[in-house]
XYZ file of C-alpha atoms in Angstrom:
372
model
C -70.865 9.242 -29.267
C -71.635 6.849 -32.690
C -69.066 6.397 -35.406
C -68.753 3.998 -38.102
C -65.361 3.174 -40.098
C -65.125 0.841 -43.171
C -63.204 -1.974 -43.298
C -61.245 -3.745 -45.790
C -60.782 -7.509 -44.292
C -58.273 -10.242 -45.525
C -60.244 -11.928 -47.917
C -61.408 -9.122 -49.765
C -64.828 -8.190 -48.219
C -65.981 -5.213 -46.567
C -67.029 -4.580 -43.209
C -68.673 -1.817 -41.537
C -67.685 -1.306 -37.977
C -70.147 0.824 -35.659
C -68.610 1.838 -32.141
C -70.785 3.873 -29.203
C -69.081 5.733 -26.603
C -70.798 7.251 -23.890
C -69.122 9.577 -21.391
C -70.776 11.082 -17.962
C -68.669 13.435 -16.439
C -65.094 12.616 -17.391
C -66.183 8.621 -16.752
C -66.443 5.893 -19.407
C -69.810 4.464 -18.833
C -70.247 2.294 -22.055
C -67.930 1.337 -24.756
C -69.428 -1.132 -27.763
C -68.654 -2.007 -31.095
C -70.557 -4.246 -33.708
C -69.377 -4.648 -37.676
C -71.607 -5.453 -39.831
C -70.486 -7.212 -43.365
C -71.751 -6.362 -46.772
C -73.190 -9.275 -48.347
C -71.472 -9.319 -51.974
C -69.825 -6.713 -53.839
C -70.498 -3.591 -54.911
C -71.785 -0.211 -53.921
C -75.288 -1.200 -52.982
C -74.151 -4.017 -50.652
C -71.952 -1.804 -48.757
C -74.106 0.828 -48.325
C -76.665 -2.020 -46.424
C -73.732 -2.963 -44.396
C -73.394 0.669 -43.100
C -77.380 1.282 -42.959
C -77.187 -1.799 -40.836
C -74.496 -0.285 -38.651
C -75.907 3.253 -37.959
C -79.410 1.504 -36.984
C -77.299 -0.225 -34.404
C -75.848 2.537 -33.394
C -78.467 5.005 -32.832
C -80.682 1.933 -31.213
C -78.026 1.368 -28.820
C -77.637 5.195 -28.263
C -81.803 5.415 -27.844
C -81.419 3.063 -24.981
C -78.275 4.410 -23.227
C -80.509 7.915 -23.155
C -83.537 6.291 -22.129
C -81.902 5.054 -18.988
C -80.208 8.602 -18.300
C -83.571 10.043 -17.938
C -85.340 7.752 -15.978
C -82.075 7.680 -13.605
C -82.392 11.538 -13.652
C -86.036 11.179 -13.043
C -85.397 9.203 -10.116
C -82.976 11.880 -9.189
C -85.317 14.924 -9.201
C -86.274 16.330 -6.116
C -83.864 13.754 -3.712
C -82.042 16.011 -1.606
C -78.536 15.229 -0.208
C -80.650 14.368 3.372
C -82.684 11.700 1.722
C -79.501 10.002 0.276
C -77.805 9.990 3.874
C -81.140 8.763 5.240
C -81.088 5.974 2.680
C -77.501 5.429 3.491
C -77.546 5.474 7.338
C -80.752 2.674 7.137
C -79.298 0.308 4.989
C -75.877 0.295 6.019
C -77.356 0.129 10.418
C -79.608 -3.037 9.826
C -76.312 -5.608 9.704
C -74.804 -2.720 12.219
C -71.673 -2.041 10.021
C -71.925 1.911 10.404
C -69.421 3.501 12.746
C -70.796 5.296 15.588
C -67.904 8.049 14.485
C -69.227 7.710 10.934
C -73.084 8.112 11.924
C -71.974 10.926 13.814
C -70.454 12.617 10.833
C -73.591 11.702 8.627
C -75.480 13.300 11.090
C -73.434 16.600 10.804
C -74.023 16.511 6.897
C -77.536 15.768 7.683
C -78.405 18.646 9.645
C -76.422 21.217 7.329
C -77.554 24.176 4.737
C -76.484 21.212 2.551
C -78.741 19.053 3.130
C -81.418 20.840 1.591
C -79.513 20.950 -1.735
C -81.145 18.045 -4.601
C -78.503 16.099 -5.836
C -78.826 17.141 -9.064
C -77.988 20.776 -8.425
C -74.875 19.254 -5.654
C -72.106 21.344 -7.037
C -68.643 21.625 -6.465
C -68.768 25.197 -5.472
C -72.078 24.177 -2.843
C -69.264 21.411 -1.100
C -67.130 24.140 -1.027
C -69.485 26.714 0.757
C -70.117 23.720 3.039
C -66.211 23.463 4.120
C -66.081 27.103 4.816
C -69.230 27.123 6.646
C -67.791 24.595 8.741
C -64.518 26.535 8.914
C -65.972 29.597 10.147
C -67.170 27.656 13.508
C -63.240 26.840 13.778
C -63.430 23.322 12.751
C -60.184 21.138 11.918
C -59.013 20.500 8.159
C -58.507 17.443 9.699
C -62.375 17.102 11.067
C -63.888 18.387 7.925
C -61.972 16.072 5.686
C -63.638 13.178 7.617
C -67.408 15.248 5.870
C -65.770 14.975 2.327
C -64.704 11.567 2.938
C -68.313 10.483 3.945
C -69.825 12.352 1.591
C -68.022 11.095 -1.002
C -69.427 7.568 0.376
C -72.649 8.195 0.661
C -72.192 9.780 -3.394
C -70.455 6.611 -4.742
C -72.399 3.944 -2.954
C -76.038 5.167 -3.785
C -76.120 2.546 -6.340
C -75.818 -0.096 -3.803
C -78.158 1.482 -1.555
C -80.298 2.806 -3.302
C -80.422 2.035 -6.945
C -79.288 5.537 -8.151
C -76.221 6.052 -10.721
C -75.172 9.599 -9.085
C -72.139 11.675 -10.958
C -69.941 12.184 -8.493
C -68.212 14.599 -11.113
C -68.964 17.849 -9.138
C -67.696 15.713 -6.042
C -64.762 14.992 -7.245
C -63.489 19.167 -8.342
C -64.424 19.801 -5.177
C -62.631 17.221 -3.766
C -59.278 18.452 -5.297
C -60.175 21.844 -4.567
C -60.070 21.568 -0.945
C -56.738 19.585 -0.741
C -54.918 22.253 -3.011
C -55.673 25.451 -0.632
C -55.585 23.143 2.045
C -59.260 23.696 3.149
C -59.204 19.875 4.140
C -56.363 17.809 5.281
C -54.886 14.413 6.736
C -54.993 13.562 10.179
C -52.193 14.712 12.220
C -51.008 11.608 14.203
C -51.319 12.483 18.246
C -48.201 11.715 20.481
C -50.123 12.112 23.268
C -48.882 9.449 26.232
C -50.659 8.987 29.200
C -48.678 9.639 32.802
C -49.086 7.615 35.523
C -49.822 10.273 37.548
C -52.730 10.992 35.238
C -53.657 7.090 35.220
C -53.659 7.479 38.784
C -55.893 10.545 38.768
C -58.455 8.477 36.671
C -58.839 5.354 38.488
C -59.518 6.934 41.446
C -62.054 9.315 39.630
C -63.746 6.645 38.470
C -64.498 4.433 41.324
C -65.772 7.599 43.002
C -68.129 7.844 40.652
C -69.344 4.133 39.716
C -72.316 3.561 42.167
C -74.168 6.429 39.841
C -72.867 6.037 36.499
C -72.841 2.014 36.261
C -70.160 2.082 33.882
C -67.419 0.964 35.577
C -64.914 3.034 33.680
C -61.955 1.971 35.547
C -61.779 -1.494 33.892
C -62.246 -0.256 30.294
C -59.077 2.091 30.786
C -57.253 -0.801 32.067
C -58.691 -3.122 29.516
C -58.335 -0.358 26.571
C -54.460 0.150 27.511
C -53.608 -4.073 27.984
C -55.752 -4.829 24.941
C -55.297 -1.740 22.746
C -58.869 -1.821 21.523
C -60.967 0.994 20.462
C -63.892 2.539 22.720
C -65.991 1.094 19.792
C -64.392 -2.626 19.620
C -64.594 -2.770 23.393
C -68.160 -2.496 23.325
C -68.754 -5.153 20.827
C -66.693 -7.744 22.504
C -69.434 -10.802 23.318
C -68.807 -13.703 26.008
C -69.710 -16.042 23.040
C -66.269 -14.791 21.355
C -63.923 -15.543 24.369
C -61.665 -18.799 24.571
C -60.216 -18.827 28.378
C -58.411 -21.300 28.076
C -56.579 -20.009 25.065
C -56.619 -16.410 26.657
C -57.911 -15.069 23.185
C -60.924 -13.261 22.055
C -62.346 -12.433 18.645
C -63.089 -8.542 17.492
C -66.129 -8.544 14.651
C -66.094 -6.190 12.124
C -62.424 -4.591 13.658
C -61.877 -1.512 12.045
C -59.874 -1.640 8.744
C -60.331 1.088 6.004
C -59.861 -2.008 3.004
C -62.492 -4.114 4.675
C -65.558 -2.971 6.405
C -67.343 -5.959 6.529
C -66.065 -9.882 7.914
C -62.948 -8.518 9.356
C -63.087 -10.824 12.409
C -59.713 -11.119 14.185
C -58.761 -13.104 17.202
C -56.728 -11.369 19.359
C -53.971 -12.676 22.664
C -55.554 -11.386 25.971
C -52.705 -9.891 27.649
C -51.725 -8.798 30.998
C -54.664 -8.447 33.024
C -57.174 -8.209 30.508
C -58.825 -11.316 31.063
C -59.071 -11.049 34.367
C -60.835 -7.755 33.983
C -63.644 -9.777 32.016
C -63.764 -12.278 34.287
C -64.944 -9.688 36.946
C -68.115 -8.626 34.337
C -70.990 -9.839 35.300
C -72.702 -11.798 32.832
C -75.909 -9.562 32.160
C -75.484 -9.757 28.475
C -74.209 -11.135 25.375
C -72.239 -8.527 25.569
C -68.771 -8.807 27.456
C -69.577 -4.342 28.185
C -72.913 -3.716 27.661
C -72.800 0.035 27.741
C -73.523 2.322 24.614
C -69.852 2.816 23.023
C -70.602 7.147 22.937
C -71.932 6.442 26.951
C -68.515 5.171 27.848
C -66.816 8.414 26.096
C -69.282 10.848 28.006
C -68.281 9.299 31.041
C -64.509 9.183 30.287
C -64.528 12.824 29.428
C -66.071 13.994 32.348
C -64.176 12.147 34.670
C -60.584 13.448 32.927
C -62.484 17.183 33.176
C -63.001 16.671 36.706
C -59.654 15.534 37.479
C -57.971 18.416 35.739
C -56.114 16.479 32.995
C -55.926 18.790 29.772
C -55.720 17.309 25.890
C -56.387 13.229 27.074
C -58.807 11.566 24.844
C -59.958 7.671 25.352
C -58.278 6.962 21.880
C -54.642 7.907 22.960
C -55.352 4.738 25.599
C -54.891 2.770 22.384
C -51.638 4.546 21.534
C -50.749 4.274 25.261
C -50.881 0.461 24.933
C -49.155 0.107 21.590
C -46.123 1.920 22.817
C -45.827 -0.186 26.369
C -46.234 -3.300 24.320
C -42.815 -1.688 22.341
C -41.143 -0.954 25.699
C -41.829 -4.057 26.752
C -39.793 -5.310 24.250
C -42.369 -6.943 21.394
C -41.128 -7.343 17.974
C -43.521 -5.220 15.423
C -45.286 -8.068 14.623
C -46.458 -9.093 17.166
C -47.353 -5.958 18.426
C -49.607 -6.298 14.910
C -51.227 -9.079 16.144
C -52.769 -7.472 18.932
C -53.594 -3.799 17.293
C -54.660 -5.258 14.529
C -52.814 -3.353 12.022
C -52.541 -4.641 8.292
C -49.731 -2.674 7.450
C -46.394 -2.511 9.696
C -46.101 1.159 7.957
C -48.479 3.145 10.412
C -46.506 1.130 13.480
C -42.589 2.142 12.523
C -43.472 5.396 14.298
C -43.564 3.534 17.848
C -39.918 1.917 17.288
C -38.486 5.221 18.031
C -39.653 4.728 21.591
C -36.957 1.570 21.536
C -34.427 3.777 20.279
C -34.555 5.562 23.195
C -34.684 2.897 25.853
C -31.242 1.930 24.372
C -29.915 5.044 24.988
C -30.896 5.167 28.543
C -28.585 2.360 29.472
C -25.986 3.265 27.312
C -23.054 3.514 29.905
C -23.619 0.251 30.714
C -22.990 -1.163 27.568
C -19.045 -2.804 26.594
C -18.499 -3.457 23.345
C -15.809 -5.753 22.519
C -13.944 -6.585 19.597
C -15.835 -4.273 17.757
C -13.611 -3.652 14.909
C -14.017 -1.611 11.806
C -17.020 -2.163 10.423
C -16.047 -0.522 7.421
């Protein structure tokens, strides 16, 4: 942790050079140095100069271990539950938690794992976890979303609560999982929406607005012309809409870089706006209904109708690839899903390939040449 090296400067004198490192699981936490010169020549002075230094360094080392053990004190006895409690409460008073990502806390909160102090979290008790989850047939790709938050709630407890926990055991886990495969990506859905099955839903849903109040036919309109999430929808405010400019502004629009301030104004399209102009204005909120309330209601309506493997999400993907038949540049397309990078949107363009190809005959080239 302490060493101290000699050293011979330019003008003749001697130095004495004390450096501290202090390593917590495979992580640099603290890397000083301090040299301390002899004052004159000869034996005795030097040896001053590295008495000097090795005080230093043990002081220095003193502290460094003091604050291990009270941060270990603090520690002692916090289960894994506490820390997501912590988590969930600071993170919902400037509502920035997901309702997908509560939901998911909630999971880890009511598991075998909870229990477990967070000193004693070890990789192999994250493992257990996954293959406790595993045995009730959940998804590598479900179960990766647990590590993922986990591995939030681990790394932010400093913000949240004040705690330096080693996320060490978190991390072998971690890489564990991903090389057997016990937790994986998400597998992107291709999933498009008929208009049979559009059809199906509309009418399901006026049928059953009078007792519901949600009037689920306009959010799957809206949700397909505006390709907002369930969870975006629900946020939109009257406050945030510009009419004239046919534009509204998204708070906090999902973005896995920033959480927090990512505001966007996006173009109200197609019929959208007309579809909030029909809201009555009983609330700040443009769709007052509770974002998992409008998924309930979606789901049983698609049950009832007898449409297999829809879920309110692949609206979103509905909309992005009309707004590519339709023939908008990526872009702009961007512009109204909101993506950052054009990389997760190349995977639509093939849907233009394929339009070409339907009016192929019709096509004359001229003149064409060789190209070569």
């Amino acid at each position: 942790m302490a060493s101290i090296i000699r050293l011979q400067n330019k003008d003749g004198s001697v130095s004495y050079q004390a450096q501290v490192r202090l390593k917590r699981g495979g992580k640099l936490l603290l890397n000083e140095s301090r040299s301390f010169l002899a004052a004159g020549v000869g034996i005795r002075a030097e040896a001053q100069a590295k008495r000097l230094a090795e005080e230093w360094a043990e002081l220095l080392t003193e502290k460094m271990r003091g604050e291990g053990a009270i941060a270990q004190r603090k520690l002692k006895g916090l289960t894994l539950k506490d820390l997501i409690s912590k988590y969930i409460e600071f993170f919902e008073k400037d509502k920035h938690l997901w309702a997908s990502k509560r939901s998911v806390l909630n999971v880890l909160a009511r598991s075998p794992m909870a229990d477990v102090a967070i000193l004693e979290l070890t990789a192999d008790k994250i493992i257990d976890y996954v293959r406790h989850r595993r045995s009730f047939g959940v998804k590598p790709q479900s179960i990766q979303q647990d590590i993922i938050y986990l591995g939030c709630v681990l790394k932010e407890a400093k913000l949240f609560a004040k705690l330096d926990v080693d996320i060490a055991q978190y991390s072998l886990a971690n890489e564990y999982l991903k090389e057997k495969g016990m937790i994986s990506g998400s597998v992107e859905r291709e999933r498009r929406l008929q208009d049979s099955e559009l059809g199906l839903i509309l009418a399901g849903a006026k049928a059953t607005e009078h007792f519901r109040q949600i009037p689920i036919a306009d959010l799957v309109r809206f949700a397909i012309e505006t390709t907002m999430r369930r969870s975006e929808i629900t946020r939109l405010q009257w406050s945030d809409l510009d009419e004239k400019n046919r534009t509204i502004l998204i708070r906090d629009r999902k973005d896995p870089k920033k959480k927090i301030g990512n505001d966007q104004a996006v173009p109200l399209l197609g019929t959208s706006l007309s579809i909030i102009q029909a809201q009555p204005r009983t609330s700040d909120f443009i769709f007052p209904y509770k974002s998992e309330s409008v998924g309930v209601a979606f789901r049983g309506i698609v049950s009832k109708a007898g449409i297999q493997d829809l879920h309110f999400h692949d609206l979103r993907h509905e909309g992005i690839s009309r707004l590519f038949e339709q023939g908008y540049q990526i872009q702009e397309v961007a512009l109204v899903s909101g993506h950052k990078s054009w990389k997760n949107l190349k995977r639509y363009t093939q849907l233009r390939a394929v339009d070409l190809l339907r009016d192929v005959k019709s096509v004359v080239v001229e003149g064409r040449g060789d190209r070569r």
